[in-house]
mmCIF file of C-alpha atoms in Angstrom:
data_model
loop_
_atom_site.group_PDB
_atom_site.id
_atom_site.type_symbol
_atom_site.label_atom_id
_atom_site.label_comp_id
_atom_site.label_asym_id
_atom_site.label_seq_id
_atom_site.Cartn_x
_atom_site.Cartn_y
_atom_site.Cartn_z
ATOM 1 C CA UNK A 5 80.307 81.345 -83.355
ATOM 2 C CA UNK A 6 77.174 81.082 -81.567
ATOM 3 C CA UNK A 7 78.514 81.096 -77.781
ATOM 4 C CA UNK A 8 75.017 79.216 -76.339
ATOM 5 C CA UNK A 9 75.890 76.495 -74.063
ATOM 6 C CA UNK A 10 75.158 73.718 -76.586
ATOM 7 C CA UNK A 11 77.380 74.785 -78.841
ATOM 8 C CA UNK A 12 80.482 74.753 -76.423
ATOM 9 C CA UNK A 13 79.486 71.474 -75.075
ATOM 10 C CA UNK A 14 79.314 70.040 -78.480
ATOM 11 C CA UNK A 15 83.340 71.197 -78.870
ATOM 12 C CA UNK A 16 83.842 69.822 -75.325
ATOM 13 C CA UNK A 17 82.423 66.235 -76.525
ATOM 14 C CA UNK A 18 84.529 67.134 -79.940
ATOM 15 C CA UNK A 19 87.626 67.336 -78.271
ATOM 16 C CA UNK A 20 86.680 64.070 -76.013
ATOM 17 C CA UNK A 21 86.657 61.985 -78.862
ATOM 18 C CA UNK A 22 89.574 63.588 -79.841
ATOM 19 C CA UNK A 23 90.564 61.944 -76.953
ATOM 20 C CA UNK A 24 89.077 58.757 -76.961
ATOM 21 C CA UNK A 25 90.775 58.620 -80.906
ATOM 22 C CA UNK A 26 94.208 58.223 -78.892
ATOM 23 C CA UNK A 27 92.391 56.175 -76.126
ATOM 24 C CA UNK A 28 89.997 54.042 -76.999
ATOM 25 C CA UNK A 29 88.982 52.979 -73.615
ATOM 26 C CA UNK A 30 87.757 55.899 -72.777
ATOM 27 C CA UNK A 31 84.362 55.631 -72.052
ATOM 28 C CA UNK A 32 81.871 58.437 -73.670
ATOM 29 C CA UNK A 33 80.874 62.005 -71.859
ATOM 30 C CA UNK A 34 77.831 61.845 -70.762
ATOM 31 C CA UNK A 35 76.934 65.153 -69.818
ATOM 32 C CA UNK A 36 79.284 67.550 -71.625
ATOM 33 C CA UNK A 37 78.185 70.927 -70.058
ATOM 34 C CA UNK A 38 77.712 69.626 -66.786
ATOM 35 C CA UNK A 39 81.956 70.828 -66.594
ATOM 36 C CA UNK A 40 80.552 74.183 -68.245
ATOM 37 C CA UNK A 41 81.309 77.041 -64.434
ATOM 38 C CA UNK A 42 82.319 73.539 -62.566
ATOM 39 C CA UNK A 43 84.715 74.239 -59.869
ATOM 40 C CA UNK A 44 86.900 72.020 -57.668
ATOM 41 C CA UNK A 45 89.839 73.192 -55.151
ATOM 42 C CA UNK A 46 91.304 69.559 -56.235
ATOM 43 C CA UNK A 47 91.198 69.583 -60.265
ATOM 44 C CA UNK A 48 91.508 73.837 -60.599
ATOM 45 C CA UNK A 49 88.978 76.399 -61.486
ATOM 46 C CA UNK A 50 89.601 76.855 -65.003
ATOM 47 C CA UNK A 51 87.616 74.865 -67.198
ATOM 48 C CA UNK A 52 90.491 73.619 -70.017
ATOM 49 C CA UNK A 53 91.983 71.118 -72.753
ATOM 50 C CA UNK A 54 93.408 70.345 -69.299
ATOM 51 C CA UNK A 55 91.135 70.198 -67.041
ATOM 52 C CA UNK A 56 89.572 68.011 -70.365
ATOM 53 C CA UNK A 57 92.305 65.496 -70.306
ATOM 54 C CA UNK A 58 92.630 65.489 -66.616
ATOM 55 C CA UNK A 59 88.775 64.005 -66.453
ATOM 56 C CA UNK A 60 89.813 61.741 -69.905
ATOM 57 C CA UNK A 61 91.999 60.512 -66.611
ATOM 58 C CA UNK A 62 89.506 59.540 -64.145
ATOM 59 C CA UNK A 63 87.084 57.934 -67.484
ATOM 60 C CA UNK A 64 90.374 55.850 -68.446
ATOM 61 C CA UNK A 65 90.755 54.822 -64.347
ATOM 62 C CA UNK A 66 86.714 54.313 -63.783
ATOM 63 C CA UNK A 67 86.825 51.801 -66.876
ATOM 64 C CA UNK A 68 89.880 49.943 -65.631
ATOM 65 C CA UNK A 69 88.191 49.634 -62.430
ATOM 66 C CA UNK A 70 90.737 51.931 -60.971
ATOM 67 C CA UNK A 71 90.217 53.760 -57.763
ATOM 68 C CA UNK A 72 92.727 56.819 -58.538
ATOM 69 C CA UNK A 73 90.844 58.869 -55.696
ATOM 70 C CA UNK A 74 91.011 58.973 -51.482
ATOM 71 C CA UNK A 75 89.315 61.381 -49.564
ATOM 72 C CA UNK A 76 85.864 62.098 -50.761
ATOM 73 C CA UNK A 77 87.196 62.529 -54.722
ATOM 74 C CA UNK A 78 89.754 65.416 -53.690
ATOM 75 C CA UNK A 79 93.109 63.159 -53.189
ATOM 76 C CA UNK A 80 94.761 61.666 -56.589
ATOM 77 C CA UNK A 81 96.758 59.233 -55.582
ATOM 78 C CA UNK A 82 99.807 57.124 -57.553
ATOM 79 C CA UNK A 83 97.197 55.302 -59.591
ATOM 80 C CA UNK A 84 95.663 58.417 -61.474
ATOM 81 C CA UNK A 85 99.366 59.517 -61.821
ATOM 82 C CA UNK A 86 100.090 56.797 -63.366
ATOM 83 C CA UNK A 87 97.412 57.562 -66.237
ATOM 84 C CA UNK A 88 97.903 60.779 -66.329
ATOM 85 C CA UNK A 89 101.217 59.752 -67.669
ATOM 86 C CA UNK A 90 99.540 57.350 -70.398
ATOM 87 C CA UNK A 91 97.830 60.979 -71.389
ATOM 88 C CA UNK A 92 100.488 63.443 -72.024
ATOM 89 C CA UNK A 93 100.422 64.873 -68.590
ATOM 90 C CA UNK A 94 102.942 65.794 -66.191
ATOM 91 C CA UNK A 95 102.918 66.146 -62.063
ATOM 92 C CA UNK A 96 105.473 67.442 -59.626
ATOM 93 C CA UNK A 97 107.783 65.276 -57.969
ATOM 94 C CA UNK A 98 106.146 65.235 -54.274
ATOM 95 C CA UNK A 99 102.478 64.797 -54.269
ATOM 96 C CA UNK A 100 100.216 67.733 -52.453
ATOM 97 C CA UNK A 101 99.178 66.798 -48.799
ATOM 98 C CA UNK A 102 95.395 67.120 -48.905
ATOM 99 C CA UNK A 103 95.249 66.817 -53.246
ATOM 100 C CA UNK A 104 98.229 64.294 -54.084
ATOM 101 C CA UNK A 105 98.821 64.764 -57.759
ATOM 102 C CA UNK A 106 95.419 66.473 -59.116
ATOM 103 C CA UNK A 107 98.009 69.278 -59.441
ATOM 104 C CA UNK A 108 99.144 67.965 -63.669
ATOM 105 C CA UNK A 109 99.790 70.224 -67.302
ATOM 106 C CA UNK A 110 100.410 68.165 -70.873
ATOM 107 C CA UNK A 111 103.151 67.787 -71.442
ATOM 108 C CA UNK A 112 105.019 69.125 -75.218
ATOM 109 C CA UNK A 113 104.427 66.026 -76.485
ATOM 110 C CA UNK A 114 100.546 65.974 -75.614
ATOM 111 C CA UNK A 115 100.622 69.952 -76.543
ATOM 112 C CA UNK A 116 101.352 68.851 -79.820
ATOM 113 C CA UNK A 117 99.389 66.120 -80.568
ATOM 114 C CA UNK A 118 96.533 67.753 -79.243
ATOM 115 C CA UNK A 119 97.184 71.270 -80.687
ATOM 116 C CA UNK A 120 93.951 72.119 -83.310
ATOM 117 C CA UNK A 121 91.602 70.705 -80.237
ATOM 118 C CA UNK A 122 93.375 73.069 -77.788
ATOM 119 C CA UNK A 123 92.857 75.883 -80.023
ATOM 120 C CA UNK A 124 89.423 75.231 -81.296
ATOM 121 C CA UNK A 125 88.136 74.302 -78.026
ATOM 122 C CA UNK A 126 90.007 77.846 -76.072
ATOM 123 C CA UNK A 127 88.043 79.897 -78.757
ATOM 124 C CA UNK A 128 84.394 78.421 -77.949
ATOM 125 C CA UNK A 129 85.630 78.735 -74.019
ATOM 126 C CA UNK A 130 86.258 82.552 -74.653
ATOM 127 C CA UNK A 131 82.955 82.955 -76.783
ATOM 128 C CA UNK A 132 81.637 81.343 -73.726
ATOM 129 C CA UNK A 133 82.881 83.553 -71.456
ATOM 130 C CA UNK A 134 82.212 86.489 -72.683
ATOM 131 C CA UNK A 135 78.969 85.954 -73.717
ATOM 132 C CA UNK A 136 78.315 84.759 -70.161
ATOM 133 C CA UNK A 137 80.277 87.242 -68.785
ATOM 134 C CA UNK A 138 77.716 89.755 -70.159
ATOM 135 C CA UNK A 139 74.353 88.216 -69.634
ATOM 136 C CA UNK A 140 75.655 88.355 -65.697
ATOM 137 C CA UNK A 141 76.699 91.472 -65.647
ATOM 138 C CA UNK A 142 73.919 92.857 -64.372
ATOM 139 C CA UNK A 143 72.690 90.114 -61.766
ATOM 140 C CA UNK A 144 73.627 88.816 -58.506
ATOM 141 C CA UNK A 145 75.217 85.819 -58.155
ATOM 142 C CA UNK A 146 76.233 85.983 -54.244
ATOM 143 C CA UNK A 147 79.375 85.887 -52.327
ATOM 144 C CA UNK A 148 81.191 82.472 -53.894
ATOM 145 C CA UNK A 149 80.689 84.412 -57.085
ATOM 146 C CA UNK A 150 82.526 87.318 -55.490
ATOM 147 C CA UNK A 151 85.252 84.944 -53.919
ATOM 148 C CA UNK A 152 86.026 83.501 -57.163
ATOM 149 C CA UNK A 153 84.329 79.999 -56.363
ATOM 150 C CA UNK A 154 81.687 77.877 -57.812
ATOM 151 C CA UNK A 155 79.022 78.394 -54.990
ATOM 152 C CA UNK A 156 80.100 75.723 -52.882
ATOM 153 C CA UNK A 157 80.354 72.417 -53.220
ATOM 154 C CA UNK A 158 76.896 71.757 -51.915
ATOM 155 C CA UNK A 159 74.861 69.018 -54.823
ATOM 156 C CA UNK A 160 71.442 67.803 -54.806
ATOM 157 C CA UNK A 161 69.873 65.169 -56.266
ATOM 158 C CA UNK A 162 68.246 66.146 -59.843
ATOM 159 C CA UNK A 163 66.503 63.411 -61.278
ATOM 160 C CA UNK A 164 64.916 62.437 -65.417
ATOM 161 C CA UNK A 165 61.388 60.964 -66.183
ATOM 162 C CA UNK A 166 63.174 57.580 -65.916
ATOM 163 C CA UNK A 167 63.853 57.640 -62.138
ATOM 164 C CA UNK A 168 68.285 58.217 -62.681
ATOM 165 C CA UNK A 169 69.641 60.724 -61.114
ATOM 166 C CA UNK A 170 72.286 62.595 -60.398
ATOM 167 C CA UNK A 171 73.844 64.698 -57.481
ATOM 168 C CA UNK A 172 74.771 68.237 -59.211
ATOM 169 C CA UNK A 173 75.891 71.716 -57.793
ATOM 170 C CA UNK A 174 72.247 73.882 -58.347
ATOM 171 C CA UNK A 175 73.686 76.515 -60.511
ATOM 172 C CA UNK A 176 75.478 73.769 -63.333
ATOM 173 C CA UNK A 177 72.176 72.668 -63.559
ATOM 174 C CA UNK A 178 71.410 76.353 -64.289
ATOM 175 C CA UNK A 179 73.593 76.937 -66.652
ATOM 176 C CA UNK A 180 72.430 74.305 -68.990
ATOM 177 C CA UNK A 181 70.354 71.123 -69.233
ATOM 178 C CA UNK A 182 71.887 67.904 -67.906
ATOM 179 C CA UNK A 183 70.349 65.555 -70.119
ATOM 180 C CA UNK A 184 69.859 61.848 -69.267
ATOM 181 C CA UNK A 185 71.588 59.258 -71.753
ATOM 182 C CA UNK A 186 68.620 56.987 -70.680
ATOM 183 C CA UNK A 187 64.895 58.886 -71.564
ATOM 184 C CA UNK A 188 66.852 61.938 -73.189
ATOM 185 C CA UNK A 189 65.037 63.973 -70.787
ATOM 186 C CA UNK A 190 67.209 66.155 -68.886
ATOM 187 C CA UNK A 191 67.636 66.188 -65.133
ATOM 188 C CA UNK A 192 65.593 68.695 -62.869
ATOM 189 C CA UNK A 193 65.294 69.495 -59.028
ATOM 190 C CA UNK A 194 62.121 68.039 -57.720
ATOM 191 C CA UNK A 195 60.145 70.384 -55.869
ATOM 192 C CA UNK A 196 60.199 69.298 -51.684
ATOM 193 C CA UNK A 197 57.030 69.650 -50.037
ATOM 194 C CA UNK A 198 56.544 71.714 -47.741
ATOM 195 C CA UNK A 199 56.464 70.673 -44.295
ATOM 196 C CA UNK A 200 53.911 71.737 -41.787
#
């Protein structure tokens, strides 16, 4: 099995499509590779099928026009919780003071339903992790990496050739291209002209 980011992105897209088969209103995943290496204090740092299902809850909320978070996306409210339950996610009884109901886990029925997808994605993630660990063993990634963080939440504007833009953590964009669904070109961080 190849361990290149495009292969993992393809596996993420297949897993997303499996969720869509059970929940047709879920929009397409625009950039699966943007989830690779992404970390969030509210959603947990590890990419997994459970995390993908969590992101699908946000996708369905967006499709329905439901505001499922507050506090800049950190606090997951009861509307998030209701959709999470529809998708087969269990939750704690009381919300966390700062992240609400963000910590959800697969219920037994969802675990059975998605077992082949979970296993396939877990193999791809393991292979990707092994490859990227070997590739980066000799490179310095800064203090955030040493402390288990994604490098902070500082996002910058990345643009494509047709003028669309996204906000992204530069280290995520450096891991693999994020491709525009409109023009098919990769997003890039524009050069800033020196002032003076």
